Short mmCIF file of C-alpha atoms in Angstrom, two decimals:
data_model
loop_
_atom_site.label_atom_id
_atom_site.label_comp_id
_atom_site.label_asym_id
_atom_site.label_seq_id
_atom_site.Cartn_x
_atom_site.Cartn_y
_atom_site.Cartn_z
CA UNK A 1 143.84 135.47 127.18
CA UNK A 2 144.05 139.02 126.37
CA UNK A 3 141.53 141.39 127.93
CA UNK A 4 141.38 145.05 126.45
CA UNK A 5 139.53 147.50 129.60
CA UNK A 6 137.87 151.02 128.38
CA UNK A 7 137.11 152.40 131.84
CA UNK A 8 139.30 153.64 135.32
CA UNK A 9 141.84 151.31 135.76
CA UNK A 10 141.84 151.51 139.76
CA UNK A 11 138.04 150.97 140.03
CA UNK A 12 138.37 147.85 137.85
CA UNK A 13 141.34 146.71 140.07
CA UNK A 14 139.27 147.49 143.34
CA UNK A 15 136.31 145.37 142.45
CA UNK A 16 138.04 142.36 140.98
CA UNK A 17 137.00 139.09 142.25
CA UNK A 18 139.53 137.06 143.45
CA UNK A 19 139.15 134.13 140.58
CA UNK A 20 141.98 132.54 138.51
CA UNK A 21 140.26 133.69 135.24
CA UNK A 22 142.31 137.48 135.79
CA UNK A 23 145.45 135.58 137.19
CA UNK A 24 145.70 134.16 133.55
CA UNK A 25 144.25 137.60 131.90
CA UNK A 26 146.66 139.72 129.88
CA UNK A 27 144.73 142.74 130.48
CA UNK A 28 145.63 146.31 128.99
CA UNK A 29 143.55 149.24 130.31
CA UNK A 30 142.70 152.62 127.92
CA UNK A 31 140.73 155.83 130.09
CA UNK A 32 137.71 156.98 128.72
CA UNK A 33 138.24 158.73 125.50
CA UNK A 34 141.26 157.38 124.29
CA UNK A 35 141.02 157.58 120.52
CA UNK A 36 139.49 154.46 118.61
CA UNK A 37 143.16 154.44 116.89
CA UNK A 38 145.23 154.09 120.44
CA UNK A 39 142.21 151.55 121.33
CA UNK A 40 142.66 149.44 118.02
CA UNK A 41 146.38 149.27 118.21
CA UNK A 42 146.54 148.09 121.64
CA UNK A 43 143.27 145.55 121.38
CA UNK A 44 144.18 143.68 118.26
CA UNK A 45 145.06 140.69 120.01
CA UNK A 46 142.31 141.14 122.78
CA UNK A 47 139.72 138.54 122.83
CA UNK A 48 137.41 140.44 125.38
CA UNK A 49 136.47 144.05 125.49
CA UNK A 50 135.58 145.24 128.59
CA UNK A 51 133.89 149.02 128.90
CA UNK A 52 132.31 151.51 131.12
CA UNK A 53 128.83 151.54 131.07
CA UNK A 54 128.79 155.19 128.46
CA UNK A 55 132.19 154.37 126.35
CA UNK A 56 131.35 154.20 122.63
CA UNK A 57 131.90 151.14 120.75
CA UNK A 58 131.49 151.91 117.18
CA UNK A 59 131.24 149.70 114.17
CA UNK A 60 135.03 150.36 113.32
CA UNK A 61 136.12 149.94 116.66
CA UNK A 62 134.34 145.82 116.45
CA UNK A 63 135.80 145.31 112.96
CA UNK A 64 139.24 146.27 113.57
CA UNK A 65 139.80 144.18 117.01
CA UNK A 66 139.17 140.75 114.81
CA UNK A 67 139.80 138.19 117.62
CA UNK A 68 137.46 139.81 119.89
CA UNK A 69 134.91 137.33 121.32
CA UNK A 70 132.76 138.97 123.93
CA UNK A 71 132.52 142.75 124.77
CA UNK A 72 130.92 143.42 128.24
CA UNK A 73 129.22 146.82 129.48
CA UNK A 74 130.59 147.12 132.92
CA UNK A 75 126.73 148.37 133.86
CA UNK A 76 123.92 147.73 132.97
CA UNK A 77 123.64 150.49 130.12
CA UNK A 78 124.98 149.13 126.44
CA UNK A 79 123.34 151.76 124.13
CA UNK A 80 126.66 153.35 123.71
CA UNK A 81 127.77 149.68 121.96
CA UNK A 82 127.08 148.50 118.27
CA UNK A 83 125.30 145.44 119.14
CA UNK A 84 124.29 144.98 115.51
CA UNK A 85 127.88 144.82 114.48
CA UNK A 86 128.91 142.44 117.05
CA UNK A 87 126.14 140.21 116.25
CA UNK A 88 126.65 140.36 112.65
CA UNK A 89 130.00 139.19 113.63
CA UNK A 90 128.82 136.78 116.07
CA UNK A 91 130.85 138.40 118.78
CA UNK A 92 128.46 138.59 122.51
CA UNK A 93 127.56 141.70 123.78
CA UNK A 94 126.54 141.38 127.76
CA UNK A 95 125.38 143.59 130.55
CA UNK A 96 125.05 143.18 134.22
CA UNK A 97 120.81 143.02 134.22
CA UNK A 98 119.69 143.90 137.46
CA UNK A 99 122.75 144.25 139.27
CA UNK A 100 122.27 147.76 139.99
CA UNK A 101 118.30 147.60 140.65
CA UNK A 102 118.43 148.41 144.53
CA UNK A 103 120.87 151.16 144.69
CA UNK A 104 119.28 153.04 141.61
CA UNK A 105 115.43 152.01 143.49
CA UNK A 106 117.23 154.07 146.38
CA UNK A 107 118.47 156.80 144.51
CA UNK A 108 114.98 157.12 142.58
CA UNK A 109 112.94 157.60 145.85
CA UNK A 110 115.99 160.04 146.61
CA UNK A 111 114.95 162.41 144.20
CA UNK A 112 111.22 162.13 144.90
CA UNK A 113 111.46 163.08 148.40
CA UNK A 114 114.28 165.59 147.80
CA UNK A 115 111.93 167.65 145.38
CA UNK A 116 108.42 167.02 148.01
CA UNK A 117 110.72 168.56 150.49
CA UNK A 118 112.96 170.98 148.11
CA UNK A 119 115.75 169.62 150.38
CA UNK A 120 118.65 171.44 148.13
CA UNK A 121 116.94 175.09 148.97
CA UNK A 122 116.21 174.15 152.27
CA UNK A 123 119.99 173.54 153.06
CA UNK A 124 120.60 176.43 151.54
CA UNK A 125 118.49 178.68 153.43
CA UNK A 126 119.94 177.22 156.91
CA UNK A 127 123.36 177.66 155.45
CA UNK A 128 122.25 181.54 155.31
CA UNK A 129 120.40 181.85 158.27
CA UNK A 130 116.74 181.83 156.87
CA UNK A 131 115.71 179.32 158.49
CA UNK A 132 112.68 180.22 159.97
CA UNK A 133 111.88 182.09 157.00
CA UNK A 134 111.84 179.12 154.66
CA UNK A 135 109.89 177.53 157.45
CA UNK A 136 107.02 179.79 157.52
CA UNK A 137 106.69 180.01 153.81
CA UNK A 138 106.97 175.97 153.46
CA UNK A 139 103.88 176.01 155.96
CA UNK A 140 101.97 178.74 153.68
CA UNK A 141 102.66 176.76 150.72
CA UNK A 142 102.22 173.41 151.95
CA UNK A 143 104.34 170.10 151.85
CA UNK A 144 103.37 167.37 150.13
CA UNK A 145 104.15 163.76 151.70
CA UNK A 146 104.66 160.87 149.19
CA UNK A 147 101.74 158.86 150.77
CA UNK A 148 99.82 161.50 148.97
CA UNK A 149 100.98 161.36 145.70
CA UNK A 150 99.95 158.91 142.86
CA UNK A 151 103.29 157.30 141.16
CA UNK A 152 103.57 156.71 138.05
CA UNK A 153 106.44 154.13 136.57
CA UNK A 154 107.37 153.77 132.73
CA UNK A 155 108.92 150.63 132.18
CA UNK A 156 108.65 147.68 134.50
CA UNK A 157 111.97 146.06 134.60
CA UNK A 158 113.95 145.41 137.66
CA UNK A 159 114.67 148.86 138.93
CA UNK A 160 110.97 149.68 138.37
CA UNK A 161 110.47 146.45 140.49
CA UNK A 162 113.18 147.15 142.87
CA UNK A 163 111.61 151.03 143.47
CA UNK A 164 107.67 149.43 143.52
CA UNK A 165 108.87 147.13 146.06
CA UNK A 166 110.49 150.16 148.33
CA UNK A 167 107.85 152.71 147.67
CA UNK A 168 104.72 150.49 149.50
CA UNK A 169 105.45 151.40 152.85
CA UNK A 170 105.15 154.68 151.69
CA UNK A 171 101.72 153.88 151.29
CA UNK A 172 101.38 156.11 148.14
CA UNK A 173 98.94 154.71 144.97
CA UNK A 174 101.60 153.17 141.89
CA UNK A 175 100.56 152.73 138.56
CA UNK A 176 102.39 151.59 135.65
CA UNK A 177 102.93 151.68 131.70
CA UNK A 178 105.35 148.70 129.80
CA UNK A 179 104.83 147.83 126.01
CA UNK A 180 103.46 144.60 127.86
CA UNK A 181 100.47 144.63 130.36
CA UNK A 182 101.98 142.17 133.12
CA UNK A 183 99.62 138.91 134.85
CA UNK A 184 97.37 140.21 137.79
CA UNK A 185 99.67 138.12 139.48
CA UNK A 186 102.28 140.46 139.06
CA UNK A 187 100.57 143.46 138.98
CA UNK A 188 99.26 142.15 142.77
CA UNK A 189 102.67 141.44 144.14
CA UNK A 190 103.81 144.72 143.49
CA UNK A 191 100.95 146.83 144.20
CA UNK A 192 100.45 148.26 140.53
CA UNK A 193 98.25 149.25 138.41
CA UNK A 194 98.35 149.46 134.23
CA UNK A 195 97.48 152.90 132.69
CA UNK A 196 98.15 153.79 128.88
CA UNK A 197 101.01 156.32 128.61
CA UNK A 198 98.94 159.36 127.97
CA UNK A 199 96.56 158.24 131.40
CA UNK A 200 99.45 157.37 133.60
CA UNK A 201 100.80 161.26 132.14
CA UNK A 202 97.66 163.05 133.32
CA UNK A 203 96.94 161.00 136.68
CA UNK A 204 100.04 160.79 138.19
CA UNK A 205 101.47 163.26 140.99
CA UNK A 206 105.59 162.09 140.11
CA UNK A 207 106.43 160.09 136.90
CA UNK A 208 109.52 158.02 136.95
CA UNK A 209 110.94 156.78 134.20
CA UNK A 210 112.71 153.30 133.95
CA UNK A 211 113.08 152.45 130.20
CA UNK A 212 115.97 151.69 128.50
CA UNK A 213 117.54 153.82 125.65
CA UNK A 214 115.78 152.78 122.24
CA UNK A 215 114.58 154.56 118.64
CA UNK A 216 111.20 154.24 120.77
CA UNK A 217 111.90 155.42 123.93
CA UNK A 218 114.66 158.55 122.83
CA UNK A 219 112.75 161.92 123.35
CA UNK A 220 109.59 159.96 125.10
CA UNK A 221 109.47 162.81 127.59
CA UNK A 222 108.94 165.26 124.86
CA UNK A 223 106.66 168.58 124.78
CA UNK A 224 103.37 166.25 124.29
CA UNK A 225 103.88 164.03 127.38
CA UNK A 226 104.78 167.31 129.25
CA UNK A 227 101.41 169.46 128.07
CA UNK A 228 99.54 166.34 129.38
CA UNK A 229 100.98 165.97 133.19
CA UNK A 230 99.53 168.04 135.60
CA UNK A 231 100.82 171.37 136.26
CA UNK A 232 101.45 169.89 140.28
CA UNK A 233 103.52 166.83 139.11
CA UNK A 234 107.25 165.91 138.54
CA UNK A 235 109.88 163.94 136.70
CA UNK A 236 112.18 161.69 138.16
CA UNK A 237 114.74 160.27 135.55
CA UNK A 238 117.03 157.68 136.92
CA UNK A 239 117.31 156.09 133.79
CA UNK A 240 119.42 158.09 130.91
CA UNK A 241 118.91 161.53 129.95
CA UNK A 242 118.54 160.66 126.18
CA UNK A 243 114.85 159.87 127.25
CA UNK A 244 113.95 163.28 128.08
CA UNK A 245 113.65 166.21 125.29
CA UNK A 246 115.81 168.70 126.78
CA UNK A 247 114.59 171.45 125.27
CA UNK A 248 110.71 170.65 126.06
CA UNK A 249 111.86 169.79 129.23
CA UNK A 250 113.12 173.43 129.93
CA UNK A 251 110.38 174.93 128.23
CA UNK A 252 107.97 173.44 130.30
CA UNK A 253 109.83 174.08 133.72
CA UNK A 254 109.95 177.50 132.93
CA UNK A 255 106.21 178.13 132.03
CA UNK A 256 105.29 175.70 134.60
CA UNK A 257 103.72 173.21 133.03
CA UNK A 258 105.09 170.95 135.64
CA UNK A 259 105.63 171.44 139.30
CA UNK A 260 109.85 170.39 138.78
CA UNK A 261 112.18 167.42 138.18
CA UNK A 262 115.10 165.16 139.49
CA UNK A 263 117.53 163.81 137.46
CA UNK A 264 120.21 161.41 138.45
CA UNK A 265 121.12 161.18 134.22
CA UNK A 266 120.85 164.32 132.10
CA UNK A 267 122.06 164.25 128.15
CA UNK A 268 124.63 164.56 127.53
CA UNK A 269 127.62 163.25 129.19
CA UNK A 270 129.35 164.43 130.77
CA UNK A 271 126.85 166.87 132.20
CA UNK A 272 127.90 170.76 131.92
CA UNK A 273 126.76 173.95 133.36
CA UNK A 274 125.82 175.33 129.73
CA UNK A 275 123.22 172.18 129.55
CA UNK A 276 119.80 173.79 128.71
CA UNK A 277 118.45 171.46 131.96
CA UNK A 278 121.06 173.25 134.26
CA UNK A 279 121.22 176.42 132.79
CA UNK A 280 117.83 177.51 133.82
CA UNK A 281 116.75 180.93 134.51
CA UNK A 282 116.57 181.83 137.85
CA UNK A 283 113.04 181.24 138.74
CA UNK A 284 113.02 178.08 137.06
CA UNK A 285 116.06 177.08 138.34
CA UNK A 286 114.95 175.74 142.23
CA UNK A 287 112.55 173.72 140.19
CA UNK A 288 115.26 171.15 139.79
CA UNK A 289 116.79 168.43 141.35
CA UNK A 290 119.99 166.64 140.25
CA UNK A 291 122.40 163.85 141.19
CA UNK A 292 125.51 163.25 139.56
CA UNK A 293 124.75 159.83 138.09
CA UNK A 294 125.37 157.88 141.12
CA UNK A 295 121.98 155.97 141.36
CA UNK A 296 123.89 152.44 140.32
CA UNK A 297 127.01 152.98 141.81
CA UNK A 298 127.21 151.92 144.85
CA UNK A 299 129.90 149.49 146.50
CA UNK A 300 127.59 146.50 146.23
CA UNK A 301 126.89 146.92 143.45
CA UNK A 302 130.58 147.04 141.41
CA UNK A 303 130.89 143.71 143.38
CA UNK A 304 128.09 142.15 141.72
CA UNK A 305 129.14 143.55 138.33
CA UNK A 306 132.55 142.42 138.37
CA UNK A 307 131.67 139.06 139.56
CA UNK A 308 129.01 138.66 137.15
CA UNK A 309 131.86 140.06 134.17
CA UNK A 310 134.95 137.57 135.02
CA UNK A 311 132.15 134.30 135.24
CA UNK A 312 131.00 135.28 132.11
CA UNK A 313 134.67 135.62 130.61
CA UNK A 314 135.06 132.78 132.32
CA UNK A 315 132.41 131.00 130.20
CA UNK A 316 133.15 132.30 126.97
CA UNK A 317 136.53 130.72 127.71
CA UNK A 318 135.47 127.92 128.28
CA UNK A 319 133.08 127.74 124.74
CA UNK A 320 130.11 128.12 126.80
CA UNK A 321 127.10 130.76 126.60
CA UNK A 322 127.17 134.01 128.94
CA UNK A 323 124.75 135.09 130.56
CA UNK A 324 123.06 138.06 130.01
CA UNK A 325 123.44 138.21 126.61
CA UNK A 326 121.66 141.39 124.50
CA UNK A 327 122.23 140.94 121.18
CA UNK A 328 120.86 137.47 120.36
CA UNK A 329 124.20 135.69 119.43
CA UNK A 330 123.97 132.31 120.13
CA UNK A 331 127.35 130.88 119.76
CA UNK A 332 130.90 132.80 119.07
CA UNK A 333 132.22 131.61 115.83
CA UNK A 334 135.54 131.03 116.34
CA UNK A 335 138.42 131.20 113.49
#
């Protein structure tokens, strides 16, 4: 079996399972952006692709590696793969669903707190000896505690779950928005309630936004939803920056239509200091919280990813279905 890898060879090798499947893998790794030439020449024979969560895998790319069989994000992300290729050629495309929920839950309650208590200034000050200072002006201004604030989650998949679940003994109010109202049974169990998008924009103290990347939900955060938040509230994007209009976003920071933000994903990657979300002005700039795109990387959670990747080369292998399948192919057709 040959195995083509599009990611860092020693984090692959540190979270392998220890399963015969990769004892009888042939398995050639390529760094991120290794040209889609070097990447066919070396993965003609491969039968599975295996890729970083943000590596591209274009139309060409699928119809030049013609054994290929299954292609497998290495996260839970797989916008940055032609699934409509690889089902046209009935090749599966997985992801790891869910494996990452927890960490990124942790990360997203992170960033709230971290912008309540402007934790990145307050270092700072200390560092410089203002201590007391930033002290007495936090007291003038007031601190916020997240029991006070009304949260609002878009989406309602498993890291919206995951962070509903961890944000109750806060004791703070959570609302929601999906395309899909959820049972009272649901909405009960995880102490949420269903607003439209424009209600949850204009009621809620810190929105948070679990979607994943679609024609839909690209730009969602744009100058409209901004106007209509209130001029207290923030962002939290844990998700992937390609959600958030950039530019509206720093137009709005710096007029102060919202209170600030935290990202964990800005567009695009990798992020750089010219980004127009980093590259503030200065009195904009505190406004802002980021993390370097850590939420779903924890130790844990490349276990449960590469687990969950070798049983489902496992299966393909073997002529059965993976799981986690997102592009609706049934069954490989093979030869």
């Amino acid at each position: 079996m040959k195995v083509l890898v599009i990611g860092n060879e020693d984090r692959y090798k540190k979270y392998m399972p220890d399963v015969d499947i990769i004892k009888e893998a042939d398995i050639t790794f390529c760094p991120l952006g290794t040209s889609e030439e070097e990447l066919i020449e070396l993965g003609k024979p491969a039968q599975v692709l295996l890729v970083d969560a943000i590596a591209p895998v274009s139309k060409n790319l699928i119809e030049n590696l013609p054994n290929l069989q299954l292609i497998h994000s290495e996260g839970v992300g797989y916008n940055a793969i032609d699934i409509h290729t690889a089902k046209e050629r009935g090749i599966y495309v997985c992801n790891n669903k869910g494996v990452n929920a927890g960490a990124v839950a942790e990360q997203t309650i992170l960033l709230m707190l971290g912008l309540l208590r402007k934790v990145a200034t307050g270092d700072q000050s200390v560092r410089e000896g203002n201590q007391l200072i930033t002290k007495e002006k936090a007291m003038i201004e007031g601190i916020t505690e997240l029991a006070d604030c009304k949260i609002g989650l878009i989406g309602f998949g498993d890291i919206a779950k995951a962070t509903a679940k961890r944000l109750y003994p806060f004791d703070c109010e959570m609302y929601y928005h999906s395309r899909t109202r959820l049972a009272k049974e649901i909405e009960d169990k995880y102490h949420v309630t269903y607003l439209e998008l424009n209600q949850l924009a204009a009621t809620c103290d810190i929105i948070s936004i679990h979607v994943p990347v679609t024609e839909e939900t690209t730009g969602m955060i744009n100058e409209e939803f901004l106007k209509n938040m209130k001029k207290t509230a923030y962002v939290v994007n844990t998700a992937r920056g390609e959600i958030v209009d950039n530019e509206a976003m720093r137009q709005a920071l710096i007029d102060g239509e919202i209170q600030g933000a935290g990202f964990d994903t800005v567009y695009p990657e990798p992020t750089t200091k010219d980004n127009p979300l980093v590259n503030l002005p200065e009195e904009a700039a505190d406004k802002v919280l980021f993390s370097p795109h850590i939420g779903g990387i924890t130790s844990s959670t490349f276990f449960r990813a590469h687990e969950n990747i070798w049983s489902n080369v496992q299966a393909v292998m073997n002529d059965q279905r993976p799981n986690y399948v997102v592009n609706g192919v049934l069954k490989i057709r093979r030869g």
